[in-house]
mmCIF file of C-alpha atoms in Angstrom:
data_model
loop_
_atom_site.group_PDB
_atom_site.id
_atom_site.type_symbol
_atom_site.label_atom_id
_atom_site.label_comp_id
_atom_site.label_asym_id
_atom_site.label_seq_id
_atom_site.Cartn_x
_atom_site.Cartn_y
_atom_site.Cartn_z
ATOM 1 C CA UNK A 1412 -68.430 169.016 2.286
ATOM 2 C CA UNK A 1413 -67.907 167.186 -1.161
ATOM 3 C CA UNK A 1414 -64.212 167.683 -0.494
ATOM 4 C CA UNK A 1415 -64.274 166.328 2.888
ATOM 5 C CA UNK A 1416 -65.896 163.494 1.432
ATOM 6 C CA UNK A 1417 -63.134 162.665 -0.915
ATOM 7 C CA UNK A 1418 -60.515 163.279 1.589
ATOM 8 C CA UNK A 1419 -61.627 160.348 3.788
ATOM 9 C CA UNK A 1420 -62.099 158.041 1.078
ATOM 10 C CA UNK A 1421 -58.423 158.801 0.138
ATOM 11 C CA UNK A 1422 -57.622 158.290 3.631
ATOM 12 C CA UNK A 1423 -59.570 154.433 3.899
ATOM 13 C CA UNK A 1424 -57.676 153.730 0.734
ATOM 14 C CA UNK A 1425 -54.369 154.739 2.088
ATOM 15 C CA UNK A 1426 -54.909 153.187 5.232
ATOM 16 C CA UNK A 1427 -55.714 149.658 3.701
ATOM 17 C CA UNK A 1428 -52.889 149.603 1.302
ATOM 18 C CA UNK A 1429 -50.449 150.182 4.150
ATOM 19 C CA UNK A 1430 -52.046 147.649 6.223
ATOM 20 C CA UNK A 1431 -51.559 145.112 3.339
ATOM 21 C CA UNK A 1432 -48.103 145.986 2.827
ATOM 22 C CA UNK A 1433 -47.385 145.841 6.262
ATOM 23 C CA UNK A 1434 -49.200 142.320 6.892
ATOM 24 C CA UNK A 1435 -47.256 141.350 3.672
ATOM 25 C CA UNK A 1436 -43.738 142.819 5.247
ATOM 26 C CA UNK A 1437 -44.643 140.772 8.188
ATOM 27 C CA UNK A 1438 -45.220 137.189 6.733
ATOM 28 C CA UNK A 1439 -42.255 137.885 4.161
ATOM 29 C CA UNK A 1440 -39.906 138.353 7.262
ATOM 30 C CA UNK A 1441 -41.443 135.257 9.266
ATOM 31 C CA UNK A 1442 -40.865 133.249 5.935
ATOM 32 C CA UNK A 1443 -37.091 134.559 5.448
ATOM 33 C CA UNK A 1444 -36.529 134.316 9.808
ATOM 34 C CA UNK A 1445 -37.611 130.364 9.307
ATOM 35 C CA UNK A 1446 -34.126 129.151 9.611
ATOM 36 C CA UNK A 1447 -35.202 125.993 11.279
ATOM 37 C CA UNK A 1448 -33.279 122.790 10.642
ATOM 38 C CA UNK A 1449 -35.219 119.728 11.228
ATOM 39 C CA UNK A 1450 -33.361 116.532 12.294
ATOM 40 C CA UNK A 1451 -34.708 113.426 10.126
ATOM 41 C CA UNK A 1452 -33.846 109.892 9.453
ATOM 42 C CA UNK A 1453 -33.467 108.343 5.850
ATOM 43 C CA UNK A 1454 -33.138 105.327 3.266
ATOM 44 C CA UNK A 1455 -32.185 104.491 -0.013
ATOM 45 C CA UNK A 1456 -34.969 103.360 -2.053
ATOM 46 C CA UNK A 1457 -34.509 99.922 -3.773
ATOM 47 C CA UNK A 1458 -36.407 97.693 -5.730
ATOM 48 C CA UNK A 1459 -37.624 94.363 -3.851
ATOM 49 C CA UNK A 1460 -38.830 91.190 -5.304
ATOM 50 C CA UNK A 1461 -42.065 90.287 -3.826
ATOM 51 C CA UNK A 1462 -44.942 87.433 -4.644
ATOM 52 C CA UNK A 1463 -48.076 89.249 -6.014
ATOM 53 C CA UNK A 1464 -51.126 88.039 -4.428
ATOM 54 C CA UNK A 1465 -54.050 89.970 -4.712
ATOM 55 C CA UNK A 1466 -57.130 89.048 -2.785
ATOM 56 C CA UNK A 1467 -60.779 89.336 -3.883
ATOM 57 C CA UNK A 1468 -64.329 87.805 -2.458
ATOM 58 C CA UNK A 1469 -66.792 86.668 -4.806
ATOM 59 C CA UNK A 1470 -69.317 84.019 -4.951
ATOM 60 C CA UNK A 1471 -69.034 80.639 -6.337
ATOM 61 C CA UNK A 1472 -70.904 79.978 -9.491
ATOM 62 C CA UNK A 1473 -71.973 76.661 -11.551
ATOM 63 C CA UNK A 1474 -69.592 75.531 -14.455
ATOM 64 C CA UNK A 1475 -72.934 75.690 -16.241
ATOM 65 C CA UNK A 1476 -76.436 76.505 -15.675
ATOM 66 C CA UNK A 1477 -79.311 75.485 -18.449
ATOM 67 C CA UNK A 1478 -82.886 76.444 -17.599
ATOM 68 C CA UNK A 1479 -84.046 73.787 -19.837
ATOM 69 C CA UNK A 1480 -87.516 73.473 -21.575
ATOM 70 C CA UNK A 1481 -88.812 72.377 -25.280
ATOM 71 C CA UNK A 1482 -88.837 74.866 -28.089
ATOM 72 C CA UNK A 1483 -92.576 75.152 -28.130
ATOM 73 C CA UNK A 1484 -95.649 74.991 -25.457
ATOM 74 C CA UNK A 1485 -97.808 71.702 -25.226
ATOM 75 C CA UNK A 1486 -98.494 69.088 -22.303
ATOM 76 C CA UNK A 1487 -95.854 67.207 -20.370
ATOM 77 C CA UNK A 1488 -96.436 63.412 -20.647
ATOM 78 C CA UNK A 1489 -94.079 62.665 -17.899
ATOM 79 C CA UNK A 1490 -91.165 64.311 -15.800
ATOM 80 C CA UNK A 1491 -88.382 61.795 -14.688
ATOM 81 C CA UNK A 1492 -86.532 63.658 -12.361
ATOM 82 C CA UNK A 1493 -86.952 65.047 -8.858
ATOM 83 C CA UNK A 1494 -85.156 68.374 -7.201
ATOM 84 C CA UNK A 1495 -81.848 67.067 -6.260
ATOM 85 C CA UNK A 1496 -81.660 64.157 -8.808
ATOM 86 C CA UNK A 1497 -78.556 63.390 -10.506
ATOM 87 C CA UNK A 1498 -78.708 63.128 -14.249
ATOM 88 C CA UNK A 1499 -75.715 62.142 -16.910
ATOM 89 C CA UNK A 1500 -75.334 63.394 -20.107
ATOM 90 C CA UNK A 1501 -77.924 62.014 -22.353
ATOM 91 C CA UNK A 1502 -80.295 60.737 -19.682
ATOM 92 C CA UNK A 1503 -84.082 61.543 -20.284
ATOM 93 C CA UNK A 1504 -85.456 64.314 -18.326
ATOM 94 C CA UNK A 1505 -89.023 64.286 -19.516
ATOM 95 C CA UNK A 1506 -91.378 63.289 -22.208
ATOM 96 C CA UNK A 1507 -93.894 65.775 -23.584
ATOM 97 C CA UNK A 1508 -97.282 64.658 -25.505
ATOM 98 C CA UNK A 1509 -96.268 62.638 -28.764
ATOM 99 C CA UNK A 1510 -99.405 63.572 -30.824
ATOM 100 C CA UNK A 1511 -97.771 65.630 -33.108
ATOM 101 C CA UNK A 1512 -94.625 63.688 -33.164
ATOM 102 C CA UNK A 1513 -96.861 60.321 -34.369
ATOM 103 C CA UNK A 1514 -98.133 62.528 -37.162
ATOM 104 C CA UNK A 1515 -94.795 64.035 -38.144
ATOM 105 C CA UNK A 1516 -93.301 60.395 -38.011
ATOM 106 C CA UNK A 1517 -95.885 59.106 -40.354
ATOM 107 C CA UNK A 1518 -95.578 61.813 -42.702
ATOM 108 C CA UNK A 1519 -91.532 61.596 -42.773
ATOM 109 C CA UNK A 1520 -91.530 58.044 -43.436
ATOM 110 C CA UNK A 1521 -93.952 58.429 -46.415
ATOM 111 C CA UNK A 1522 -92.170 61.397 -48.049
ATOM 112 C CA UNK A 1523 -89.222 59.405 -47.809
ATOM 113 C CA UNK A 1524 -90.424 56.312 -49.455
ATOM 114 C CA UNK A 1525 -91.794 58.689 -52.089
ATOM 115 C CA UNK A 1526 -88.540 60.457 -52.335
ATOM 116 C CA UNK A 1527 -86.285 57.274 -52.713
ATOM 117 C CA UNK A 1528 -88.892 56.128 -55.480
ATOM 118 C CA UNK A 1529 -88.551 59.434 -57.309
ATOM 119 C CA UNK A 1530 -84.937 59.418 -57.156
ATOM 120 C CA UNK A 1531 -85.111 55.891 -58.636
ATOM 121 C CA UNK A 1532 -87.004 56.896 -61.473
ATOM 122 C CA UNK A 1533 -84.939 60.450 -61.641
ATOM 123 C CA UNK A 1534 -81.820 58.382 -62.337
ATOM 124 C CA UNK A 1535 -83.570 56.439 -65.257
ATOM 125 C CA UNK A 1536 -84.783 59.595 -66.748
ATOM 126 C CA UNK A 1537 -88.562 58.551 -66.356
ATOM 127 C CA UNK A 1538 -89.484 61.899 -64.324
ATOM 128 C CA UNK A 1539 -88.710 65.381 -64.981
ATOM 129 C CA UNK A 1540 -86.762 67.276 -62.447
ATOM 130 C CA UNK A 1541 -89.323 69.431 -61.568
ATOM 131 C CA UNK A 1542 -91.092 66.366 -59.913
ATOM 132 C CA UNK A 1543 -87.819 64.922 -58.872
ATOM 133 C CA UNK A 1544 -87.144 68.410 -56.892
ATOM 134 C CA UNK A 1545 -90.480 68.369 -55.239
ATOM 135 C CA UNK A 1546 -90.704 65.148 -54.024
ATOM 136 C CA UNK A 1547 -86.960 66.381 -52.394
ATOM 137 C CA UNK A 1548 -88.376 69.366 -50.936
ATOM 138 C CA UNK A 1549 -91.360 67.316 -49.470
ATOM 139 C CA UNK A 1550 -89.064 65.097 -47.863
ATOM 140 C CA UNK A 1551 -86.508 67.788 -46.457
ATOM 141 C CA UNK A 1552 -89.306 69.545 -44.966
ATOM 142 C CA UNK A 1553 -90.581 66.674 -43.112
ATOM 143 C CA UNK A 1554 -87.127 65.208 -41.998
ATOM 144 C CA UNK A 1555 -86.639 68.864 -40.470
ATOM 145 C CA UNK A 1556 -89.985 68.522 -38.749
ATOM 146 C CA UNK A 1557 -89.696 64.884 -37.417
ATOM 147 C CA UNK A 1558 -85.998 65.551 -36.015
ATOM 148 C CA UNK A 1559 -87.378 68.895 -34.129
ATOM 149 C CA UNK A 1560 -90.161 66.925 -32.482
ATOM 150 C CA UNK A 1561 -88.061 64.385 -32.015
ATOM 151 C CA UNK A 1562 -85.601 66.307 -30.060
ATOM 152 C CA UNK A 1563 -88.566 68.450 -28.310
ATOM 153 C CA UNK A 1564 -90.724 65.345 -27.259
ATOM 154 C CA UNK A 1565 -87.726 63.288 -25.637
ATOM 155 C CA UNK A 1566 -85.882 65.905 -23.789
ATOM 156 C CA UNK A 1567 -82.751 64.514 -22.574
ATOM 157 C CA UNK A 1568 -79.827 66.232 -20.498
ATOM 158 C CA UNK A 1569 -76.962 68.060 -22.365
ATOM 159 C CA UNK A 1570 -74.677 67.785 -19.883
ATOM 160 C CA UNK A 1571 -73.589 65.753 -16.343
ATOM 161 C CA UNK A 1572 -75.541 67.843 -13.813
ATOM 162 C CA UNK A 1573 -77.929 68.233 -10.781
ATOM 163 C CA UNK A 1574 -81.276 69.302 -11.225
ATOM 164 C CA UNK A 1575 -81.954 72.444 -8.819
ATOM 165 C CA UNK A 1576 -85.248 73.301 -9.857
ATOM 166 C CA UNK A 1577 -88.556 71.696 -10.874
ATOM 167 C CA UNK A 1578 -91.209 73.909 -12.312
ATOM 168 C CA UNK A 1579 -93.859 71.504 -13.634
ATOM 169 C CA UNK A 1580 -95.553 68.230 -12.890
ATOM 170 C CA UNK A 1581 -96.531 65.328 -15.455
ATOM 171 C CA UNK A 1582 -99.499 65.844 -16.932
ATOM 172 C CA UNK A 1583 -99.093 69.853 -16.821
ATOM 173 C CA UNK A 1584 -99.580 72.352 -19.992
ATOM 174 C CA UNK A 1585 -95.833 74.022 -20.648
ATOM 175 C CA UNK A 1586 -96.870 77.514 -21.763
ATOM 176 C CA UNK A 1587 -93.467 78.753 -22.603
ATOM 177 C CA UNK A 1588 -93.851 82.065 -20.060
ATOM 178 C CA UNK A 1589 -90.840 82.939 -18.107
ATOM 179 C CA UNK A 1590 -90.991 81.150 -14.629
ATOM 180 C CA UNK A 1591 -87.372 81.586 -13.082
ATOM 181 C CA UNK A 1592 -85.298 83.639 -11.420
ATOM 182 C CA UNK A 1593 -83.288 84.232 -14.465
ATOM 183 C CA UNK A 1594 -86.517 85.358 -16.010
ATOM 184 C CA UNK A 1595 -86.541 82.035 -18.798
ATOM 185 C CA UNK A 1596 -89.230 79.619 -19.293
ATOM 186 C CA UNK A 1597 -88.204 76.154 -18.144
ATOM 187 C CA UNK A 1598 -89.378 72.945 -17.133
ATOM 188 C CA UNK A 1599 -86.320 72.043 -14.948
ATOM 189 C CA UNK A 1600 -83.071 73.973 -14.063
ATOM 190 C CA UNK A 1601 -79.577 72.052 -14.346
ATOM 191 C CA UNK A 1602 -76.622 73.124 -12.892
ATOM 192 C CA UNK A 1603 -72.942 71.474 -13.657
ATOM 193 C CA UNK A 1604 -71.246 71.679 -9.773
ATOM 194 C CA UNK A 1605 -67.920 69.932 -10.394
ATOM 195 C CA UNK A 1606 -66.005 72.002 -11.580
ATOM 196 C CA UNK A 1607 -67.390 75.202 -10.473
ATOM 197 C CA UNK A 1608 -66.200 78.659 -11.434
ATOM 198 C CA UNK A 1609 -65.866 81.983 -10.270
ATOM 199 C CA UNK A 1610 -65.930 85.679 -11.936
ATOM 200 C CA UNK A 1611 -63.426 88.334 -10.707
ATOM 201 C CA UNK A 1612 -63.229 91.969 -11.617
ATOM 202 C CA UNK A 1613 -59.458 92.659 -11.668
ATOM 203 C CA UNK A 1614 -58.094 95.917 -11.722
ATOM 204 C CA UNK A 1615 -56.516 97.107 -15.115
ATOM 205 C CA UNK A 1616 -53.251 97.697 -13.668
ATOM 206 C CA UNK A 1617 -52.709 93.719 -13.492
ATOM 207 C CA UNK A 1618 -54.066 93.014 -17.005
ATOM 208 C CA UNK A 1619 -50.747 92.859 -18.692
ATOM 209 C CA UNK A 1620 -49.769 90.040 -16.480
ATOM 210 C CA UNK A 1621 -52.971 88.136 -16.209
ATOM 211 C CA UNK A 1622 -52.526 84.797 -18.030
ATOM 212 C CA UNK A 1623 -54.642 81.693 -18.567
ATOM 213 C CA UNK A 1624 -53.624 78.799 -16.488
ATOM 214 C CA UNK A 1625 -52.320 80.988 -13.365
ATOM 215 C CA UNK A 1626 -53.000 79.240 -10.061
ATOM 216 C CA UNK A 1627 -55.642 80.439 -7.425
ATOM 217 C CA UNK A 1628 -56.401 79.444 -3.765
ATOM 218 C CA UNK A 1629 -59.886 79.857 -2.752
ATOM 219 C CA UNK A 1630 -61.463 79.559 0.899
ATOM 220 C CA UNK A 1631 -64.930 79.508 2.095
ATOM 221 C CA UNK A 1632 -66.277 80.458 5.404
ATOM 222 C CA UNK A 1633 -68.115 77.384 5.988
ATOM 223 C CA UNK A 1634 -64.916 75.351 6.059
ATOM 224 C CA UNK A 1635 -62.147 77.594 7.654
ATOM 225 C CA UNK A 1636 -59.979 74.754 7.353
ATOM 226 C CA UNK A 1637 -59.344 73.899 4.155
ATOM 227 C CA UNK A 1638 -58.516 75.267 0.895
ATOM 228 C CA UNK A 1639 -59.569 74.708 -2.527
ATOM 229 C CA UNK A 1640 -57.211 75.464 -5.723
ATOM 230 C CA UNK A 1641 -58.370 76.988 -8.844
ATOM 231 C CA UNK A 1642 -56.901 77.798 -12.259
ATOM 232 C CA UNK A 1643 -57.844 80.894 -14.678
ATOM 233 C CA UNK A 1644 -59.472 79.460 -17.352
ATOM 234 C CA UNK A 1645 -60.056 82.960 -19.359
ATOM 235 C CA UNK A 1646 -59.173 86.497 -19.488
ATOM 236 C CA UNK A 1647 -61.794 88.792 -20.859
ATOM 237 C CA UNK A 1648 -60.471 90.609 -23.636
ATOM 238 C CA UNK A 1649 -62.068 94.054 -22.648
ATOM 239 C CA UNK A 1650 -61.462 96.605 -19.842
ATOM 240 C CA UNK A 1651 -64.975 98.546 -18.410
ATOM 241 C CA UNK A 1652 -64.261 102.297 -18.957
ATOM 242 C CA UNK A 1653 -66.589 102.750 -15.847
ATOM 243 C CA UNK A 1654 -64.735 100.481 -13.165
ATOM 244 C CA UNK A 1655 -61.309 100.119 -14.885
ATOM 245 C CA UNK A 1656 -61.757 96.603 -14.369
ATOM 246 C CA UNK A 1657 -61.648 93.369 -16.793
ATOM 247 C CA UNK A 1658 -63.413 90.127 -15.888
ATOM 248 C CA UNK A 1659 -61.456 87.224 -15.264
ATOM 249 C CA UNK A 1660 -62.679 83.278 -14.935
ATOM 250 C CA UNK A 1661 -61.670 80.971 -12.275
ATOM 251 C CA UNK A 1662 -62.505 77.092 -12.442
ATOM 252 C CA UNK A 1663 -62.716 75.411 -9.117
ATOM 253 C CA UNK A 1664 -62.538 71.639 -8.993
ATOM 254 C CA UNK A 1665 -64.736 70.285 -6.432
ATOM 255 C CA UNK A 1666 -64.110 66.459 -6.758
ATOM 256 C CA UNK A 1667 -65.858 65.702 -3.193
ATOM 257 C CA UNK A 1668 -68.762 68.275 -3.951
ATOM 258 C CA UNK A 1669 -68.448 69.813 -0.968
ATOM 259 C CA UNK A 1670 -68.755 73.282 -2.641
ATOM 260 C CA UNK A 1671 -71.875 74.361 -3.711
ATOM 261 C CA UNK A 1672 -72.924 77.367 -5.924
ATOM 262 C CA UNK A 1673 -73.596 80.658 -4.117
ATOM 263 C CA UNK A 1674 -71.177 80.094 -1.415
ATOM 264 C CA UNK A 1675 -69.163 83.340 -0.304
ATOM 265 C CA UNK A 1676 -65.450 82.881 -1.224
ATOM 266 C CA UNK A 1677 -62.065 84.854 -0.910
ATOM 267 C CA UNK A 1678 -59.730 84.138 -3.846
ATOM 268 C CA UNK A 1679 -56.075 84.649 -3.810
ATOM 269 C CA UNK A 1680 -54.855 85.328 -7.185
ATOM 270 C CA UNK A 1681 -51.065 84.693 -7.685
ATOM 271 C CA UNK A 1682 -49.661 86.670 -10.106
ATOM 272 C CA UNK A 1683 -45.973 85.583 -9.770
ATOM 273 C CA UNK A 1684 -43.056 87.432 -8.822
ATOM 274 C CA UNK A 1685 -42.402 91.256 -9.504
ATOM 275 C CA UNK A 1686 -40.143 94.351 -8.667
ATOM 276 C CA UNK A 1687 -41.842 97.064 -6.541
ATOM 277 C CA UNK A 1688 -40.424 100.192 -4.933
ATOM 278 C CA UNK A 1689 -41.433 99.529 -1.037
ATOM 279 C CA UNK A 1690 -41.604 102.005 2.121
ATOM 280 C CA UNK A 1691 -42.319 101.940 5.496
ATOM 281 C CA UNK A 1692 -46.000 102.922 6.235
ATOM 282 C CA UNK A 1693 -44.850 105.555 8.361
ATOM 283 C CA UNK A 1694 -42.894 107.314 5.343
ATOM 284 C CA UNK A 1695 -45.940 108.147 3.673
ATOM 285 C CA UNK A 1696 -48.009 111.341 4.523
ATOM 286 C CA UNK A 1697 -51.509 112.233 3.864
ATOM 287 C CA UNK A 1698 -52.579 115.548 3.368
ATOM 288 C CA UNK A 1699 -55.102 116.507 5.619
ATOM 289 C CA UNK A 1700 -58.610 116.935 3.912
ATOM 290 C CA UNK A 1701 -57.863 115.023 0.997
ATOM 291 C CA UNK A 1702 -56.732 111.476 -0.288
ATOM 292 C CA UNK A 1703 -53.580 112.870 -1.529
ATOM 293 C CA UNK A 1704 -50.041 111.128 -0.073
ATOM 294 C CA UNK A 1705 -46.846 112.305 -0.635
ATOM 295 C CA UNK A 1706 -43.525 111.587 0.846
ATOM 296 C CA UNK A 1707 -40.295 113.904 1.341
ATOM 297 C CA UNK A 1708 -36.969 113.316 -0.436
ATOM 298 C CA UNK A 1709 -33.854 114.756 1.105
ATOM 299 C CA UNK A 1710 -32.310 116.496 -1.655
ATOM 300 C CA UNK A 1711 -28.562 117.571 -1.397
ATOM 301 C CA UNK A 1712 -28.275 116.355 2.161
ATOM 302 C CA UNK A 1713 -29.869 119.733 3.365
ATOM 303 C CA UNK A 1714 -33.182 120.304 1.676
ATOM 304 C CA UNK A 1715 -36.474 117.990 1.743
ATOM 305 C CA UNK A 1716 -38.923 118.202 -1.412
ATOM 306 C CA UNK A 1717 -42.519 117.332 -1.237
ATOM 307 C CA UNK A 1718 -43.690 114.803 -3.693
ATOM 308 C CA UNK A 1719 -46.965 113.626 -4.510
ATOM 309 C CA UNK A 1720 -47.330 109.841 -4.635
ATOM 310 C CA UNK A 1721 -49.844 106.666 -5.527
ATOM 311 C CA UNK A 1722 -50.162 104.062 -3.028
ATOM 312 C CA UNK A 1723 -50.143 100.381 -4.737
ATOM 313 C CA UNK A 1724 -50.308 97.040 -2.698
ATOM 314 C CA UNK A 1725 -49.664 96.731 1.308
ATOM 315 C CA UNK A 1726 -47.358 94.351 2.514
ATOM 316 C CA UNK A 1727 -47.213 93.966 6.275
ATOM 317 C CA UNK A 1728 -46.057 97.542 7.402
ATOM 318 C CA UNK A 1729 -44.935 98.542 3.908
ATOM 319 C CA UNK A 1730 -46.493 100.326 0.994
ATOM 320 C CA UNK A 1731 -46.168 100.164 -2.529
ATOM 321 C CA UNK A 1732 -45.310 103.297 -4.361
ATOM 322 C CA UNK A 1733 -45.829 104.510 -7.553
ATOM 323 C CA UNK A 1734 -44.781 108.003 -9.053
ATOM 324 C CA UNK A 1735 -42.836 109.393 -11.841
ATOM 325 C CA UNK A 1736 -40.186 111.438 -9.612
ATOM 326 C CA UNK A 1737 -39.798 108.746 -6.849
ATOM 327 C CA UNK A 1738 -36.873 106.338 -8.673
ATOM 328 C CA UNK A 1739 -34.684 103.404 -7.077
ATOM 329 C CA UNK A 1740 -31.704 105.150 -5.752
ATOM 330 C CA UNK A 1741 -33.299 108.206 -4.061
ATOM 331 C CA UNK A 1742 -33.151 108.872 -0.316
ATOM 332 C CA UNK A 1743 -36.593 109.050 0.925
ATOM 333 C CA UNK A 1744 -37.290 110.917 4.569
ATOM 334 C CA UNK A 1745 -38.563 108.027 7.105
ATOM 335 C CA UNK A 1746 -38.475 109.842 10.356
ATOM 336 C CA UNK A 1747 -39.159 113.342 11.252
ATOM 337 C CA UNK A 1748 -41.044 114.221 8.399
ATOM 338 C CA UNK A 1749 -44.444 115.366 10.156
ATOM 339 C CA UNK A 1750 -43.343 119.127 10.617
ATOM 340 C CA UNK A 1751 -41.502 119.316 7.112
ATOM 341 C CA UNK A 1752 -42.709 121.669 4.186
ATOM 342 C CA UNK A 1753 -41.486 121.841 0.974
ATOM 343 C CA UNK A 1754 -38.048 122.855 0.637
ATOM 344 C CA UNK A 1755 -37.397 122.982 4.636
ATOM 345 C CA UNK A 1756 -33.804 122.698 5.830
ATOM 346 C CA UNK A 1757 -33.155 119.109 7.267
ATOM 347 C CA UNK A 1758 -30.359 117.348 9.035
ATOM 348 C CA UNK A 1759 -29.466 113.830 8.485
ATOM 349 C CA UNK A 1760 -29.545 111.495 11.337
ATOM 350 C CA UNK A 1761 -27.996 108.299 11.021
#
């Protein structure tokens, strides 16, 4: 009985091995028998000069935005502006309660008079250096307090702007608690809208050729028949390791002030002329079930070689090809490649 089981196992093993050998023989024979010659068309790959215009979408931003408030809490004596008010640099926006300023003013004038008197006596060697330094210190402290309260009692605009937010009324107490969408405390929000700015996150591949001063074209949906010009004002010096992009700041002139912060914009960034390898889109094959793209090269006019490539920009029906194996001067198959495999036999049809 035991010998019978052993013989049965041996029989099964021999059957499986025989089956596998037979299958491999059939496959190898089929492969060797595949002598099909595929008729294809080719082109010689050349570099072409193109204008690099890359397009992005973005939101228009104020050139400068200030959530304006005094440095310390206090009662607001008067606010001179409303939402929509235009203010120039140096215009008074609000005045805070002046009780502390009046006290600081008296102390400052008293300390200044005392210091001037001590300074004269010190030059005449009538007082000690210690007395002189004490008067000087008192004067400097009182002047610092006076300057601080003067600046934070009469609030003046640091920029030419429009008031886009007002959070208190005259007579209310400013507490210093954050009360804006930016999470900051403010009495008013000021925005400079001429010019405006845009910040783009540009692919790292364009970093070497993106320069300050480059021109851009901006379009907004609300004015479909108008184009606006912009200029690169700043190229950030770092590249994000997460997105592989770098920020570019663009200044947009808005002399007639028809544009407003928050508008959706399409930005065309002109990166100048460059030489790229272009192929008809139909020559690039996508491997099923993946995002891999590849092309076939005609080698020795009789064999096709499959090469993996990366896709750059699209220009109408042409695709930019990026690959270390696909260079200018090679012969690329542009028609008839649908059924090809690596090392397939080919016949070039002109």
